[in-house]
Amino acid sequence: QVQLVESGGGLVPAGGSLKLSCAASGSIYSIRAMSWYRQAPGKQRDLVATINRGGATNYADSVRGRFTISRDNAKNTGYLQMNSLKPEDTAVYYCYVDVIGFLGALNQYWGQGTQVTVSS
């Protein structure tokens, strides 16, 4: 089993910054990819950014140039640096990981979510 602990959400004025963290622990041989999703009230959960184990990244058009995803493989931790935040970035942000277990099985896990609120 794998546990994900997210932190770093909060309330910030428009134009401000926040850095989210997602720490994974448990039966982890390797984390293949780490992603951040977000879900605003009444809307579907959308992909924000993804990073693979080698460091290749992909971003949603709405955040490209403002958000930066990164990871520390030694700590099994992922990060999302969010700059120039806008009110429309307000959402619950979820960490999502593809984990290879010690027996070779690939499973996916979601974090509990962290609220990001950007005031205008």
mmCIF file of N, CA and C in Angstrom:
data_model
loop_
_atom_site.group_PDB
_atom_site.id
_atom_site.type_symbol
_atom_site.label_atom_id
_atom_site.label_comp_id
_atom_site.label_asym_id
_atom_site.label_seq_id
_atom_site.Cartn_x
_atom_site.Cartn_y
_atom_site.Cartn_z
ATOM 1 N N GLN A 1 0.842 -1.186 0.000
ATOM 2 C CA GLN A 1 0.000 0.000 0.000
ATOM 3 C C GLN A 1 0.885 1.246 0.000
ATOM 4 N N VAL A 2 0.370 2.310 -0.596
ATOM 5 C CA VAL A 2 1.100 3.572 -0.708
ATOM 6 C C VAL A 2 0.252 4.679 -0.120
ATOM 7 N N GLN A 3 0.898 5.556 0.627
ATOM 8 C CA GLN A 3 0.228 6.717 1.196
ATOM 9 C C GLN A 3 0.811 7.980 0.572
ATOM 10 N N LEU A 4 -0.063 8.916 0.274
ATOM 11 C CA LEU A 4 0.344 10.211 -0.261
ATOM 12 C C LEU A 4 -0.101 11.298 0.711
ATOM 13 N N VAL A 5 0.810 12.168 1.047
ATOM 14 C CA VAL A 5 0.488 13.293 1.930
ATOM 15 C C VAL A 5 0.791 14.584 1.186
ATOM 16 N N GLU A 6 -0.243 15.366 0.987
ATOM 17 C CA GLU A 6 -0.105 16.643 0.296
ATOM 18 C C GLU A 6 -0.052 17.774 1.305
ATOM 19 N N SER A 7 0.646 18.828 0.935
ATOM 20 C CA SER A 7 0.704 20.009 1.779
ATOM 21 C C SER A 7 0.989 21.223 0.914
ATOM 22 N N GLY A 8 0.783 22.410 1.487
ATOM 23 C CA GLY A 8 1.162 23.644 0.824
ATOM 24 C C GLY A 8 0.020 24.479 0.296
ATOM 25 N N GLY A 9 -1.201 23.984 0.356
ATOM 26 C CA GLY A 9 -2.311 24.785 -0.108
ATOM 27 C C GLY A 9 -2.609 25.933 0.826
ATOM 28 N N GLY A 10 -3.512 26.819 0.404
ATOM 29 C CA GLY A 10 -3.881 27.956 1.244
ATOM 30 C C GLY A 10 -4.569 29.040 0.454
ATOM 31 N N LEU A 11 -4.683 30.189 1.100
ATOM 32 C CA LEU A 11 -5.319 31.365 0.507
ATOM 33 C C LEU A 11 -4.232 32.368 0.118
ATOM 34 N N VAL A 12 -4.286 32.840 -1.109
ATOM 35 C CA VAL A 12 -3.267 33.761 -1.601
ATOM 36 C C VAL A 12 -3.935 34.788 -2.505
ATOM 37 N N PRO A 13 -3.478 36.029 -2.518
ATOM 38 C CA PRO A 13 -4.050 37.015 -3.429
ATOM 39 C C PRO A 13 -3.609 36.760 -4.865
ATOM 40 N N ALA A 14 -4.377 37.277 -5.803
ATOM 41 C CA ALA A 14 -4.022 37.155 -7.207
ATOM 42 C C ALA A 14 -2.614 37.715 -7.436
ATOM 43 N N GLY A 15 -1.845 36.979 -8.250
ATOM 44 C CA GLY A 15 -0.460 37.361 -8.479
ATOM 45 C C GLY A 15 0.525 36.708 -7.525
ATOM 46 N N GLY A 16 0.026 36.076 -6.501
ATOM 47 C CA GLY A 16 0.887 35.453 -5.513
ATOM 48 C C GLY A 16 1.357 34.075 -5.932
ATOM 49 N N SER A 17 2.070 33.423 -5.012
ATOM 50 C CA SER A 17 2.663 32.115 -5.279
ATOM 51 C C SER A 17 2.369 31.142 -4.149
ATOM 52 N N LEU A 18 2.335 29.868 -4.520
ATOM 53 C CA LEU A 18 2.250 28.779 -3.560
ATOM 54 C C LEU A 18 3.060 27.619 -4.092
ATOM 55 N N LYS A 19 3.553 26.778 -3.188
ATOM 56 C CA LYS A 19 4.253 25.562 -3.588
ATOM 57 C C LYS A 19 3.605 24.377 -2.896
ATOM 58 N N LEU A 20 3.090 23.466 -3.687
ATOM 59 C CA LEU A 20 2.478 22.256 -3.170
ATOM 60 C C LEU A 20 3.508 21.131 -3.113
ATOM 61 N N SER A 21 3.358 20.258 -2.133
ATOM 62 C CA SER A 21 4.218 19.085 -2.005
ATOM 63 C C SER A 21 3.366 17.833 -1.915
ATOM 64 N N CYS A 22 3.916 16.733 -2.396
ATOM 65 C CA CYS A 22 3.235 15.441 -2.330
ATOM 66 C C CYS A 22 4.290 14.396 -1.965
ATOM 67 N N ALA A 23 4.215 13.905 -0.748
ATOM 68 C CA ALA A 23 5.183 12.928 -0.259
ATOM 69 C C ALA A 23 4.567 11.538 -0.279
ATOM 70 N N ALA A 24 5.232 10.613 -0.959
ATOM 71 C CA ALA A 24 4.739 9.243 -1.069
ATOM 72 C C ALA A 24 5.544 8.331 -0.161
ATOM 73 N N SER A 25 4.856 7.388 0.466
ATOM 74 C CA SER A 25 5.535 6.424 1.323
ATOM 75 C C SER A 25 4.813 5.085 1.245
ATOM 76 N N GLY A 26 5.512 4.026 1.681
ATOM 77 C CA GLY A 26 4.911 2.697 1.672
ATOM 78 C C GLY A 26 5.667 1.758 0.752
ATOM 79 N N SER A 27 4.943 0.862 0.115
ATOM 80 C CA SER A 27 5.537 -0.189 -0.721
ATOM 81 C C SER A 27 5.880 0.365 -2.107
ATOM 82 N N ILE A 28 6.983 1.096 -2.153
ATOM 83 C CA ILE A 28 7.380 1.763 -3.395
ATOM 84 C C ILE A 28 8.739 1.257 -3.847
ATOM 85 N N TYR A 29 8.765 0.660 -5.029
ATOM 86 C CA TYR A 29 10.057 0.342 -5.641
ATOM 87 C C TYR A 29 10.515 1.525 -6.494
ATOM 88 N N SER A 30 9.561 2.090 -7.224
ATOM 89 C CA SER A 30 9.869 3.231 -8.080
ATOM 90 C C SER A 30 8.577 3.971 -8.411
ATOM 91 N N ILE A 31 8.663 5.267 -8.534
ATOM 92 C CA ILE A 31 7.521 6.064 -8.978
ATOM 93 C C ILE A 31 7.753 6.430 -10.425
ATOM 94 N N ARG A 32 6.901 5.914 -11.287
ATOM 95 C CA ARG A 32 7.101 6.121 -12.726
ATOM 96 C C ARG A 32 6.752 7.543 -13.123
ATOM 97 N N ALA A 33 5.611 8.043 -12.694
ATOM 98 C CA ALA A 33 5.186 9.403 -13.048
ATOM 99 C C ALA A 33 4.435 10.014 -11.878
ATOM 100 N N MET A 34 4.572 11.313 -11.752
ATOM 101 C CA MET A 34 3.822 12.064 -10.748
ATOM 102 C C MET A 34 3.059 13.164 -11.470
ATOM 103 N N SER A 35 1.827 13.364 -11.060
ATOM 104 C CA SER A 35 0.982 14.355 -11.710
ATOM 105 C C SER A 35 0.228 15.149 -10.662
ATOM 106 N N TRP A 36 -0.202 16.321 -11.088
ATOM 107 C CA TRP A 36 -1.110 17.141 -10.297
ATOM 108 C C TRP A 36 -2.369 17.376 -11.115
ATOM 109 N N TYR A 37 -3.501 17.188 -10.472
ATOM 110 C CA TYR A 37 -4.802 17.473 -11.042
ATOM 111 C C TYR A 37 -5.465 18.540 -10.167
ATOM 112 N N ARG A 38 -6.506 19.160 -10.711
ATOM 113 C CA ARG A 38 -7.284 20.083 -9.906
ATOM 114 C C ARG A 38 -8.758 19.978 -10.270
ATOM 115 N N GLN A 39 -9.569 20.292 -9.270
ATOM 116 C CA GLN A 39 -11.015 20.229 -9.458
ATOM 117 C C GLN A 39 -11.663 21.419 -8.781
ATOM 118 N N ALA A 40 -12.286 22.258 -9.587
ATOM 119 C CA ALA A 40 -13.025 23.396 -9.066
ATOM 120 C C ALA A 40 -14.461 22.962 -8.775
ATOM 121 N N PRO A 41 -15.179 23.681 -7.920
ATOM 122 C CA PRO A 41 -16.552 23.300 -7.586
ATOM 123 C C PRO A 41 -17.422 23.195 -8.831
ATOM 124 N N GLY A 42 -18.114 22.081 -8.957
ATOM 125 C CA GLY A 42 -19.029 21.890 -10.065
ATOM 126 C C GLY A 42 -18.377 21.545 -11.384
ATOM 127 N N LYS A 43 -17.058 21.332 -11.362
ATOM 128 C CA LYS A 43 -16.339 21.033 -12.600
ATOM 129 C C LYS A 43 -15.636 19.677 -12.496
ATOM 130 N N GLN A 44 -15.186 19.174 -13.622
ATOM 131 C CA GLN A 44 -14.483 17.901 -13.629
ATOM 132 C C GLN A 44 -13.049 18.094 -13.164
ATOM 133 N N ARG A 45 -12.428 16.978 -12.801
ATOM 134 C CA ARG A 45 -11.034 17.014 -12.379
ATOM 135 C C ARG A 45 -10.153 17.027 -13.632
ATOM 136 N N ASP A 46 -9.283 18.024 -13.705
ATOM 137 C CA ASP A 46 -8.447 18.213 -14.884
ATOM 138 C C ASP A 46 -6.970 18.064 -14.557
ATOM 139 N N LEU A 47 -6.224 17.552 -15.525
ATOM 140 C CA LEU A 47 -4.773 17.432 -15.389
ATOM 141 C C LEU A 47 -4.123 18.813 -15.454
ATOM 142 N N VAL A 48 -3.218 19.057 -14.524
ATOM 143 C CA VAL A 48 -2.491 20.329 -14.489
ATOM 144 C C VAL A 48 -1.083 20.135 -15.042
ATOM 145 N N ALA A 49 -0.381 19.129 -14.531
ATOM 146 C CA ALA A 49 1.009 18.908 -14.943
ATOM 147 C C ALA A 49 1.426 17.486 -14.615
ATOM 148 N N THR A 50 2.401 16.995 -15.391
ATOM 149 C CA THR A 50 2.936 15.649 -15.207
ATOM 150 C C THR A 50 4.441 15.684 -15.350
ATOM 151 N N ILE A 51 5.122 14.843 -14.559
ATOM 152 C CA ILE A 51 6.573 14.689 -14.694
ATOM 153 C C ILE A 51 6.904 13.207 -14.599
ATOM 154 N N ASN A 52 7.728 12.731 -15.527
ATOM 155 C CA ASN A 52 8.115 11.318 -15.445
ATOM 156 C C ASN A 52 9.396 11.167 -14.640
ATOM 157 N N ARG A 53 9.851 9.948 -14.502
ATOM 158 C CA ARG A 53 10.994 9.717 -13.626
ATOM 159 C C ARG A 53 12.264 10.388 -14.149
ATOM 160 N N GLY A 54 12.331 10.518 -15.473
ATOM 161 C CA GLY A 54 13.498 11.158 -16.065
ATOM 162 C C GLY A 54 13.456 12.669 -16.040
ATOM 163 N N GLY A 55 12.320 13.226 -15.638
ATOM 164 C CA GLY A 55 12.219 14.673 -15.527
ATOM 165 C C GLY A 55 11.486 15.362 -16.663
ATOM 166 N N ALA A 56 11.010 14.599 -17.641
ATOM 167 C CA ALA A 56 10.242 15.213 -18.720
ATOM 168 C C ALA A 56 8.896 15.675 -18.178
ATOM 169 N N THR A 57 8.475 16.858 -18.605
ATOM 170 C CA THR A 57 7.265 17.465 -18.057
ATOM 171 C C THR A 57 6.248 17.777 -19.144
ATOM 172 N N ASN A 58 5.008 17.908 -18.699
ATOM 173 C CA ASN A 58 3.936 18.318 -19.591
ATOM 174 C C ASN A 58 2.960 19.149 -18.780
ATOM 175 N N TYR A 59 2.424 20.215 -19.380
ATOM 176 C CA TYR A 59 1.554 21.151 -18.666
ATOM 177 C C TYR A 59 0.268 21.407 -19.433
ATOM 178 N N ALA A 60 -0.776 21.683 -18.695
ATOM 179 C CA ALA A 60 -1.992 22.189 -19.304
ATOM 180 C C ALA A 60 -1.710 23.586 -19.850
ATOM 181 N N ASP A 61 -2.370 23.930 -20.948
ATOM 182 C CA ASP A 61 -2.132 25.232 -21.551
ATOM 183 C C ASP A 61 -2.412 26.370 -20.577
ATOM 184 N N SER A 62 -3.382 26.178 -19.714
ATOM 185 C CA SER A 62 -3.804 27.239 -18.807
ATOM 186 C C SER A 62 -2.759 27.585 -17.749
ATOM 187 N N VAL A 63 -1.790 26.708 -17.513
ATOM 188 C CA VAL A 63 -0.802 26.958 -16.468
ATOM 189 C C VAL A 63 0.625 27.033 -16.993
ATOM 190 N N ARG A 64 0.809 26.702 -18.270
ATOM 191 C CA ARG A 64 2.169 26.682 -18.814
ATOM 192 C C ARG A 64 2.808 28.074 -18.709
ATOM 193 N N GLY A 65 4.025 28.092 -18.212
ATOM 194 C CA GLY A 65 4.722 29.363 -18.016
ATOM 195 C C GLY A 65 4.521 29.970 -16.646
ATOM 196 N N ARG A 66 3.538 29.478 -15.911
ATOM 197 C CA ARG A 66 3.288 29.974 -14.545
ATOM 198 C C ARG A 66 3.569 28.917 -13.488
ATOM 199 N N PHE A 67 3.294 27.671 -13.813
ATOM 200 C CA PHE A 67 3.486 26.566 -12.868
ATOM 201 C C PHE A 67 4.699 25.745 -13.278
ATOM 202 N N THR A 68 5.383 25.189 -12.285
ATOM 203 C CA THR A 68 6.515 24.307 -12.533
ATOM 204 C C THR A 68 6.391 23.057 -11.682
ATOM 205 N N ILE A 69 6.395 21.908 -12.339
ATOM 206 C CA ILE A 69 6.346 20.640 -11.626
ATOM 207 C C ILE A 69 7.757 20.098 -11.502
ATOM 208 N N SER A 70 8.055 19.508 -10.353
ATOM 209 C CA SER A 70 9.374 18.926 -10.132
ATOM 210 C C SER A 70 9.228 17.735 -9.188
ATOM 211 N N ARG A 71 10.323 17.001 -9.009
ATOM 212 C CA ARG A 71 10.276 15.846 -8.125
ATOM 213 C C ARG A 71 11.662 15.556 -7.577
ATOM 214 N N ASP A 72 11.676 14.946 -6.413
ATOM 215 C CA ASP A 72 12.893 14.483 -5.781
ATOM 216 C C ASP A 72 12.766 12.965 -5.672
ATOM 217 N N ASN A 73 13.422 12.237 -6.556
ATOM 218 C CA ASN A 73 13.256 10.780 -6.588
ATOM 219 C C ASN A 73 13.762 10.122 -5.308
ATOM 220 N N ALA A 74 14.791 10.683 -4.724
ATOM 221 C CA ALA A 74 15.341 10.091 -3.503
ATOM 222 C C ALA A 74 14.364 10.180 -2.338
ATOM 223 N N LYS A 75 13.525 11.210 -2.367
ATOM 224 C CA LYS A 75 12.554 11.418 -1.276
ATOM 225 C C LYS A 75 11.154 10.960 -1.656
ATOM 226 N N ASN A 76 10.984 10.460 -2.879
ATOM 227 C CA ASN A 76 9.636 10.083 -3.369
ATOM 228 C C ASN A 76 8.655 11.232 -3.170
ATOM 229 N N THR A 77 9.067 12.411 -3.503
ATOM 230 C CA THR A 77 8.258 13.610 -3.282
ATOM 231 C C THR A 77 8.169 14.424 -4.556
ATOM 232 N N GLY A 78 6.977 14.922 -4.808
ATOM 233 C CA GLY A 78 6.753 15.788 -5.944
ATOM 234 C C GLY A 78 6.323 17.164 -5.494
ATOM 235 N N TYR A 79 6.535 18.140 -6.381
ATOM 236 C CA TYR A 79 6.234 19.521 -6.048
ATOM 237 C C TYR A 79 5.512 20.196 -7.211
ATOM 238 N N LEU A 80 4.730 21.210 -6.861
ATOM 239 C CA LEU A 80 4.124 22.064 -7.879
ATOM 240 C C LEU A 80 4.304 23.498 -7.420
ATOM 241 N N GLN A 81 5.203 24.211 -8.067
ATOM 242 C CA GLN A 81 5.417 25.631 -7.794
ATOM 243 C C GLN A 81 4.434 26.421 -8.650
ATOM 244 N N MET A 82 3.609 27.218 -8.009
ATOM 245 C CA MET A 82 2.576 27.961 -8.714
ATOM 246 C C MET A 82 2.838 29.447 -8.531
ATOM 247 N N ASN A 83 3.112 30.133 -9.626
ATOM 248 C CA ASN A 83 3.370 31.571 -9.609
ATOM 249 C C ASN A 83 2.307 32.309 -10.395
ATOM 250 N N SER A 84 2.240 33.598 -10.194
ATOM 251 C CA SER A 84 1.273 34.450 -10.913
ATOM 252 C C SER A 84 -0.127 33.849 -10.854
ATOM 253 N N LEU A 85 -0.525 33.482 -9.666
ATOM 254 C CA LEU A 85 -1.812 32.814 -9.502
ATOM 255 C C LEU A 85 -2.975 33.732 -9.853
ATOM 256 N N LYS A 86 -4.008 33.112 -10.414
ATOM 257 C CA LYS A 86 -5.209 33.825 -10.831
ATOM 258 C C LYS A 86 -6.415 33.255 -10.070
ATOM 259 N N PRO A 87 -7.486 34.026 -9.933
ATOM 260 C CA PRO A 87 -8.675 33.497 -9.262
ATOM 261 C C PRO A 87 -9.179 32.200 -9.894
ATOM 262 N N GLU A 88 -9.009 32.061 -11.201
ATOM 263 C CA GLU A 88 -9.481 30.842 -11.866
ATOM 264 C C GLU A 88 -8.621 29.623 -11.557
ATOM 265 N N ASP A 89 -7.519 29.803 -10.847
ATOM 266 C CA ASP A 89 -6.729 28.666 -10.380
ATOM 267 C C ASP A 89 -7.299 28.080 -9.092
ATOM 268 N N THR A 90 -8.298 28.723 -8.528
ATOM 269 C CA THR A 90 -8.906 28.224 -7.299
ATOM 270 C C THR A 90 -9.516 26.851 -7.525
ATOM 271 N N ALA A 91 -9.104 25.892 -6.702
ATOM 272 C CA ALA A 91 -9.562 24.507 -6.848
ATOM 273 C C ALA A 91 -8.949 23.661 -5.734
ATOM 274 N N VAL A 92 -9.421 22.435 -5.653
ATOM 275 C CA VAL A 92 -8.726 21.445 -4.839
ATOM 276 C C VAL A 92 -7.705 20.759 -5.748
ATOM 277 N N TYR A 93 -6.469 20.731 -5.299
ATOM 278 C CA TYR A 93 -5.382 20.152 -6.084
ATOM 279 C C TYR A 93 -5.048 18.756 -5.539
ATOM 280 N N TYR A 94 -4.955 17.804 -6.461
ATOM 281 C CA TYR A 94 -4.713 16.411 -6.091
ATOM 282 C C TYR A 94 -3.413 15.920 -6.714
ATOM 283 N N CYS A 95 -2.651 15.207 -5.932
ATOM 284 C CA CYS A 95 -1.465 14.518 -6.411
ATOM 285 C C CYS A 95 -1.893 13.135 -6.908
ATOM 286 N N TYR A 96 -1.260 12.668 -7.973
ATOM 287 C CA TYR A 96 -1.578 11.366 -8.566
ATOM 288 C C TYR A 96 -0.264 10.724 -8.985
ATOM 289 N N VAL A 97 -0.038 9.473 -8.554
ATOM 290 C CA VAL A 97 1.243 8.831 -8.860
ATOM 291 C C VAL A 97 1.047 7.450 -9.451
ATOM 292 N N ASP A 98 1.953 7.096 -10.359
ATOM 293 C CA ASP A 98 2.060 5.732 -10.894
ATOM 294 C C ASP A 98 3.223 5.059 -10.170
ATOM 295 N N VAL A 99 2.908 4.032 -9.391
ATOM 296 C CA VAL A 99 3.911 3.410 -8.538
ATOM 297 C C VAL A 99 4.168 1.980 -8.966
ATOM 298 N N ILE A 100 5.444 1.634 -9.072
ATOM 299 C CA ILE A 100 5.836 0.241 -9.277
ATOM 300 C C ILE A 100 6.199 -0.329 -7.915
ATOM 301 N N GLY A 101 5.471 -1.382 -7.504
ATOM 302 C CA GLY A 101 5.725 -2.003 -6.222
ATOM 303 C C GLY A 101 6.904 -2.962 -6.276
ATOM 304 N N PHE A 102 7.259 -3.507 -5.136
ATOM 305 C CA PHE A 102 8.424 -4.378 -5.038
ATOM 306 C C PHE A 102 8.247 -5.681 -5.811
ATOM 307 N N LEU A 103 7.001 -6.076 -6.087
ATOM 308 C CA LEU A 103 6.743 -7.286 -6.869
ATOM 309 C C LEU A 103 6.504 -6.977 -8.338
ATOM 310 N N GLY A 104 6.688 -5.724 -8.710
ATOM 311 C CA GLY A 104 6.583 -5.349 -10.110
ATOM 312 C C GLY A 104 5.227 -4.853 -10.557
ATOM 313 N N ALA A 105 4.239 -4.861 -9.672
ATOM 314 C CA ALA A 105 2.902 -4.401 -10.054
ATOM 315 C C ALA A 105 2.886 -2.878 -10.169
ATOM 316 N N LEU A 106 2.121 -2.394 -11.146
ATOM 317 C CA LEU A 106 1.955 -0.958 -11.343
ATOM 318 C C LEU A 106 0.581 -0.560 -10.837
ATOM 319 N N ASN A 107 0.531 0.399 -9.929
ATOM 320 C CA ASN A 107 -0.730 0.886 -9.393
ATOM 321 C C ASN A 107 -0.733 2.403 -9.360
ATOM 322 N N GLN A 108 -1.940 2.953 -9.300
ATOM 323 C CA GLN A 108 -2.094 4.397 -9.262
ATOM 324 C C GLN A 108 -2.741 4.796 -7.933
ATOM 325 N N TYR A 109 -2.321 5.946 -7.427
ATOM 326 C CA TYR A 109 -2.828 6.430 -6.146
ATOM 327 C C TYR A 109 -3.111 7.913 -6.217
ATOM 328 N N TRP A 110 -4.139 8.326 -5.487
ATOM 329 C CA TRP A 110 -4.506 9.735 -5.374
ATOM 330 C C TRP A 110 -4.183 10.245 -3.969
ATOM 331 N N GLY A 111 -3.747 11.511 -3.912
ATOM 332 C CA GLY A 111 -3.624 12.172 -2.629
ATOM 333 C C GLY A 111 -4.996 12.620 -2.140
ATOM 334 N N GLN A 112 -5.028 13.148 -0.920
ATOM 335 C CA GLN A 112 -6.288 13.543 -0.296
ATOM 336 C C GLN A 112 -6.784 14.895 -0.801
ATOM 337 N N GLY A 113 -5.940 15.615 -1.469
ATOM 338 C CA GLY A 113 -6.322 16.924 -1.991
ATOM 339 C C GLY A 113 -5.964 18.046 -1.040
ATOM 340 N N THR A 114 -5.601 19.180 -1.610
ATOM 341 C CA THR A 114 -5.306 20.372 -0.821
ATOM 342 C C THR A 114 -5.961 21.575 -1.507
ATOM 343 N N GLN A 115 -6.612 22.402 -0.711
ATOM 344 C CA GLN A 115 -7.366 23.530 -1.249
ATOM 345 C C GLN A 115 -6.439 24.702 -1.569
ATOM 346 N N VAL A 116 -6.584 25.224 -2.763
ATOM 347 C CA VAL A 116 -5.901 26.456 -3.176
ATOM 348 C C VAL A 116 -6.978 27.473 -3.520
ATOM 349 N N THR A 117 -6.926 28.612 -2.845
ATOM 350 C CA THR A 117 -7.892 29.670 -3.081
ATOM 351 C C THR A 117 -7.153 30.942 -3.423
ATOM 352 N N VAL A 118 -7.485 31.521 -4.568
ATOM 353 C CA VAL A 118 -6.840 32.752 -5.023
ATOM 354 C C VAL A 118 -7.884 33.860 -5.008
ATOM 355 N N SER A 119 -7.622 34.873 -4.219
ATOM 356 C CA SER A 119 -8.579 35.980 -4.097
ATOM 357 C C SER A 119 -8.276 37.051 -5.137
ATOM 358 N N SER A 120 -9.339 37.702 -5.598
ATOM 359 C CA SER A 120 -9.158 38.747 -6.623
ATOM 360 C C SER A 120 -8.941 40.100 -5.997
#
